[in-house]
mmCIF file of C-alpha atoms in Angstrom:
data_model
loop_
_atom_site.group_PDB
_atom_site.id
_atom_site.type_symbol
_atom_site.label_atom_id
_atom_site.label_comp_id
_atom_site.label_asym_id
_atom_site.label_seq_id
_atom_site.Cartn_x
_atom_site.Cartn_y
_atom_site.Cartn_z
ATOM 1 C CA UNK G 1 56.656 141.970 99.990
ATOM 2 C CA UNK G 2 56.589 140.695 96.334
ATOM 3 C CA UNK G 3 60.004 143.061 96.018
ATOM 4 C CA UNK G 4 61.478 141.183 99.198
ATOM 5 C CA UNK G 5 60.917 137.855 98.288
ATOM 6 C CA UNK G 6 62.255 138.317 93.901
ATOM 7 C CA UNK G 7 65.519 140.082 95.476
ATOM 8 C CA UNK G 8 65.892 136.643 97.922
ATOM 9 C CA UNK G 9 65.003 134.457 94.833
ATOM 10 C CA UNK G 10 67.575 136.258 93.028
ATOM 11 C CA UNK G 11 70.119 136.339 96.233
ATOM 12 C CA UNK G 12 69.631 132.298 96.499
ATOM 13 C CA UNK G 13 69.758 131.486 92.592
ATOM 14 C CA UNK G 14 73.531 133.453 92.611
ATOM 15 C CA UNK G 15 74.444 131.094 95.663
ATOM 16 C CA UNK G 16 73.340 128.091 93.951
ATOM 17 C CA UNK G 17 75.037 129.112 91.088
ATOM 18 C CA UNK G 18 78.636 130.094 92.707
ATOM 19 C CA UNK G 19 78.061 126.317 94.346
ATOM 20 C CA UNK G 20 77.599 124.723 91.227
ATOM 21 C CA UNK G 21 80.968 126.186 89.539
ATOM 22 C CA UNK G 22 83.461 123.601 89.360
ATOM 23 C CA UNK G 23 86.963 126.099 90.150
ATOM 24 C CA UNK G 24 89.649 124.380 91.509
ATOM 25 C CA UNK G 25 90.649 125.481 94.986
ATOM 26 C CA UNK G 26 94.048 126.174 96.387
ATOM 27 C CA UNK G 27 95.507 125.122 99.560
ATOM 28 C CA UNK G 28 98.812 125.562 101.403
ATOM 29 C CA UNK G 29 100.427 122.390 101.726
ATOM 30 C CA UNK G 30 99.365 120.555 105.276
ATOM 31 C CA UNK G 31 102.788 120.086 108.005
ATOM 32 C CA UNK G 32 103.697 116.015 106.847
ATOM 33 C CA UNK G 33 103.271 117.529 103.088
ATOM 34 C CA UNK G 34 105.814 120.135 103.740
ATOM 35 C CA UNK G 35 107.925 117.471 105.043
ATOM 36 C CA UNK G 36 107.962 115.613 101.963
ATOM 37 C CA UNK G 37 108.615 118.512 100.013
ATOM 38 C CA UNK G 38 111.392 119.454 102.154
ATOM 39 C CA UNK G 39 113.468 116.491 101.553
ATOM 40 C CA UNK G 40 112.934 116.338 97.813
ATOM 41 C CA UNK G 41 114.210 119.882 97.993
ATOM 42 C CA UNK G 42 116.783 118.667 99.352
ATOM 43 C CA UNK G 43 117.716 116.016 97.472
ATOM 44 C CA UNK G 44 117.473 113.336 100.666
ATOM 45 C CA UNK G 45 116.435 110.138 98.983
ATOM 46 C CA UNK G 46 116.547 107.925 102.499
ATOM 47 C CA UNK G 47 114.998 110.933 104.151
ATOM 48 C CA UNK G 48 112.060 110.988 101.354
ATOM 49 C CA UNK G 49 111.678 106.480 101.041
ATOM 50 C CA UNK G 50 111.292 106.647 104.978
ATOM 51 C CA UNK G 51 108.306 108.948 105.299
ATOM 52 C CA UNK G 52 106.944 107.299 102.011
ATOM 53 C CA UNK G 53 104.068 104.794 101.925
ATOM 54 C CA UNK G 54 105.612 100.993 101.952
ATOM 55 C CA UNK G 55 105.499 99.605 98.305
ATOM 56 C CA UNK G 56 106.763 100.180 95.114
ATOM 57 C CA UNK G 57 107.278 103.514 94.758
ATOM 58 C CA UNK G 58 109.577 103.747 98.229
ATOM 59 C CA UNK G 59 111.588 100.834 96.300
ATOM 60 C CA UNK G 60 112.044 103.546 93.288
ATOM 61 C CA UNK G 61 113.717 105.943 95.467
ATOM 62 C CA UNK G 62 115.538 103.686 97.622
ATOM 63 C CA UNK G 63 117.131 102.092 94.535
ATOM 64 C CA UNK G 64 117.457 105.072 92.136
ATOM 65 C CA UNK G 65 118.085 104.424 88.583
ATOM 66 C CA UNK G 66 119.331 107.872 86.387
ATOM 67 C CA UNK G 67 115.497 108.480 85.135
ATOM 68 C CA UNK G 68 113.565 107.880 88.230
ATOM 69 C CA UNK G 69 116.441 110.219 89.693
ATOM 70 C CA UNK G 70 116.057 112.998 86.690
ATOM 71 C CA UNK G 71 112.223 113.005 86.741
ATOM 72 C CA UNK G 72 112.108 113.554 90.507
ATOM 73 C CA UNK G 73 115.177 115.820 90.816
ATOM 74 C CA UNK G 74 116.370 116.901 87.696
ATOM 75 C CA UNK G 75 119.933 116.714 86.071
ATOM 76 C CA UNK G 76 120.359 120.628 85.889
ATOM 77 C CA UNK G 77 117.869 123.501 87.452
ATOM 78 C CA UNK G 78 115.153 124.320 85.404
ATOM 79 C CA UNK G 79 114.942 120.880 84.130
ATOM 80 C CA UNK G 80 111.128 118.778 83.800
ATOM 81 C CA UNK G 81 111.013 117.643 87.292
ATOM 82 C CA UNK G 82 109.290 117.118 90.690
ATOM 83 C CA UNK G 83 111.812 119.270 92.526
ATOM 84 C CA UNK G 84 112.110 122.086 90.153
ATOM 85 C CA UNK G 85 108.386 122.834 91.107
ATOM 86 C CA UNK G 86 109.337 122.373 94.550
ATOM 87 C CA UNK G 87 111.658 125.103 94.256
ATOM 88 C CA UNK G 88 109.361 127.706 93.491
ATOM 89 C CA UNK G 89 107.284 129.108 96.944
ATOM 90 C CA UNK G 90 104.420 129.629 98.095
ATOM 91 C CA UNK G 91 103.071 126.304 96.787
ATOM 92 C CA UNK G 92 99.545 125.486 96.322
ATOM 93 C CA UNK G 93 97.684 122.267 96.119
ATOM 94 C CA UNK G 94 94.882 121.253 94.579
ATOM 95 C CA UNK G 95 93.275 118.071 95.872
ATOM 96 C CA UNK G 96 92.646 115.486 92.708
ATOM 97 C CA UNK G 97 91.268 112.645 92.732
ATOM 98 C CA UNK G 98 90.043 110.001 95.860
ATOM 99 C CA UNK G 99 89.479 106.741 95.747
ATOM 100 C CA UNK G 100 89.771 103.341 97.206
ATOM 101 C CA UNK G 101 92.240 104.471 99.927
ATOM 102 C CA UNK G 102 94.320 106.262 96.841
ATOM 103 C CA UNK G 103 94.383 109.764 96.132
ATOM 104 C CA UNK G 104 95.995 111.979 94.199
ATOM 105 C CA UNK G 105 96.906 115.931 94.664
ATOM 106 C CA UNK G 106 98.588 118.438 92.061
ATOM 107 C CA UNK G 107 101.148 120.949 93.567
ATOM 108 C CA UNK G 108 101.690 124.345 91.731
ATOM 109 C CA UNK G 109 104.050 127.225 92.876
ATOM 110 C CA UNK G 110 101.021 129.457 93.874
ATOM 111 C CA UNK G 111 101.956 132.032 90.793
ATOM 112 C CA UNK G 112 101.636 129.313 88.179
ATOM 113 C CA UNK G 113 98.280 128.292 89.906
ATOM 114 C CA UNK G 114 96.806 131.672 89.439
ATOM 115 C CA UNK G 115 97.988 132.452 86.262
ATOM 116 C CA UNK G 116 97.081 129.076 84.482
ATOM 117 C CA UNK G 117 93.008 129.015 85.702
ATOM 118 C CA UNK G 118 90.857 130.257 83.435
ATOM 119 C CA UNK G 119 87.585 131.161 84.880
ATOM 120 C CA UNK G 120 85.882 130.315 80.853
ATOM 121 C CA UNK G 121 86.425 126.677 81.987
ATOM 122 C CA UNK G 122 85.395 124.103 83.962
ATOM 123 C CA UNK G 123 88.202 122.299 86.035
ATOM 124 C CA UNK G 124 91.885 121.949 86.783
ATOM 125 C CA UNK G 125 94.330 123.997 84.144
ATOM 126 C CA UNK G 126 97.688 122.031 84.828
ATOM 127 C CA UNK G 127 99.901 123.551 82.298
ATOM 128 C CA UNK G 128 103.224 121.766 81.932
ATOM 129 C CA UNK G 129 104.103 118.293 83.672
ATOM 130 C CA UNK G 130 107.431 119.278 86.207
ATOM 131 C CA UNK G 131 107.493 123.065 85.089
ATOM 132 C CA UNK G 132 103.979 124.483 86.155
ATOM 133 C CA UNK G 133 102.784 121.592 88.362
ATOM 134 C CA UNK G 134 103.474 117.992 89.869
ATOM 135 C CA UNK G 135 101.104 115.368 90.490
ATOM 136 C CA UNK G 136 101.732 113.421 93.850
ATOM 137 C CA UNK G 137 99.860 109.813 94.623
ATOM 138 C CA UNK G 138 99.184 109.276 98.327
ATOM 139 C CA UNK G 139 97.891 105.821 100.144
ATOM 140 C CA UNK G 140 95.451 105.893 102.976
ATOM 141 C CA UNK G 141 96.964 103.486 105.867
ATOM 142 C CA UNK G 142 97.430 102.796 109.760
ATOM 143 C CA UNK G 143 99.432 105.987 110.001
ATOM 144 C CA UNK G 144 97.407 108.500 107.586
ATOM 145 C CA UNK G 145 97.972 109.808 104.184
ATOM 146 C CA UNK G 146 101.399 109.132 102.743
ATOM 147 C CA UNK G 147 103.302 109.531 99.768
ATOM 148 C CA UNK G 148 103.630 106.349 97.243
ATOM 149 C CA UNK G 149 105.092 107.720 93.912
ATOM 150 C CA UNK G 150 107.731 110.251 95.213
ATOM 151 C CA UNK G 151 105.308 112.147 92.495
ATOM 152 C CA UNK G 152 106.246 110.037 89.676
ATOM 153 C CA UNK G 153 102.451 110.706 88.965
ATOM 154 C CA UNK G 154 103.404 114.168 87.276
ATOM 155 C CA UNK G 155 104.999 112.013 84.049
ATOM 156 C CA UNK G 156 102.398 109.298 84.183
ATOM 157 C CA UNK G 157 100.982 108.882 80.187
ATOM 158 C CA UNK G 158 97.770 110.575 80.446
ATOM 159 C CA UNK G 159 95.246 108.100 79.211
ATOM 160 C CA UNK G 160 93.378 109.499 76.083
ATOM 161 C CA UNK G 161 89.614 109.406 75.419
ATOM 162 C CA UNK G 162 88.979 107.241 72.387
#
């Protein structure tokens, strides 16, 4: 009996423990994800403002100036940008981020994703903004989630910790 219960105690203090980790986890893009992908693939800027959230960031694609246009599709392949990540199946996405009808989600090709985590440490490894990973803001509204930064996000300053 004593045996029974120290090998439960033991059994329960692993689960607790593999709940407590803090790993990111992967997830194939959802169907109106792939969607958006799919036309920044393919280069479709009225495609990509349409199924985009109304606001600013729509009004970035729609009217296009040469570094919105290189951060989100690159001048030549292999270049820092949104689509070069794109390019690279299976993708994987990490959910970021929710707040406030805002969220935020970080795309990987699923190789990069494995290969960057380090199980040592806590949280999201990113690795290189537009070459290992993009970082896509979506708005809550009538219609569900939708894209509002065409995934400007990924070259956003990252605020430092003073």
């Amino acid at each position: 009996m004593i045996i029974r219960s120290l090998v439960l105690c033991a059994a329960s203090g692993l689960v607790l423990t593999a709940c407590a980790t803090s790993e990111p986890v992967c997830r194939p893009a959802e169907m109106s994800e792939r969607a958006v992908f799919g036309a920044l693939v393919a280069h479709d800027e009225a495609r990509l403002a349409q199924m985009m959230a109304q606001g600013p960031g729509a009004d970035q694609v729609r009217n296009l100036d040469p570094r919105v246009e290189a951060q989100i599709f690159g001048v030549r392949m292999g270049d820092a940008a949104v689509r070069t990540v794109l390019m690279q199946p299976p993708l994987c996405v990490v959910d970021g981020p929710q707040s406030n009808g805002a969220r935020i989600s970080y795309v990987f090709p699923q190789a990069r994703f494995q290969a960057l985590q380090n199980p040592d440490l806590d949280g999201l490894e990113r690795g290189r903004p537009g070459l290992d990973h993009i970082a896509c803001r979506y708005q809550d509204g009538p219609d569900g989630w939708r894209l509002s930064d065409a995934c400007l996000q990924t070259f956003a300053p990252v605020a430092s910790s003073s």
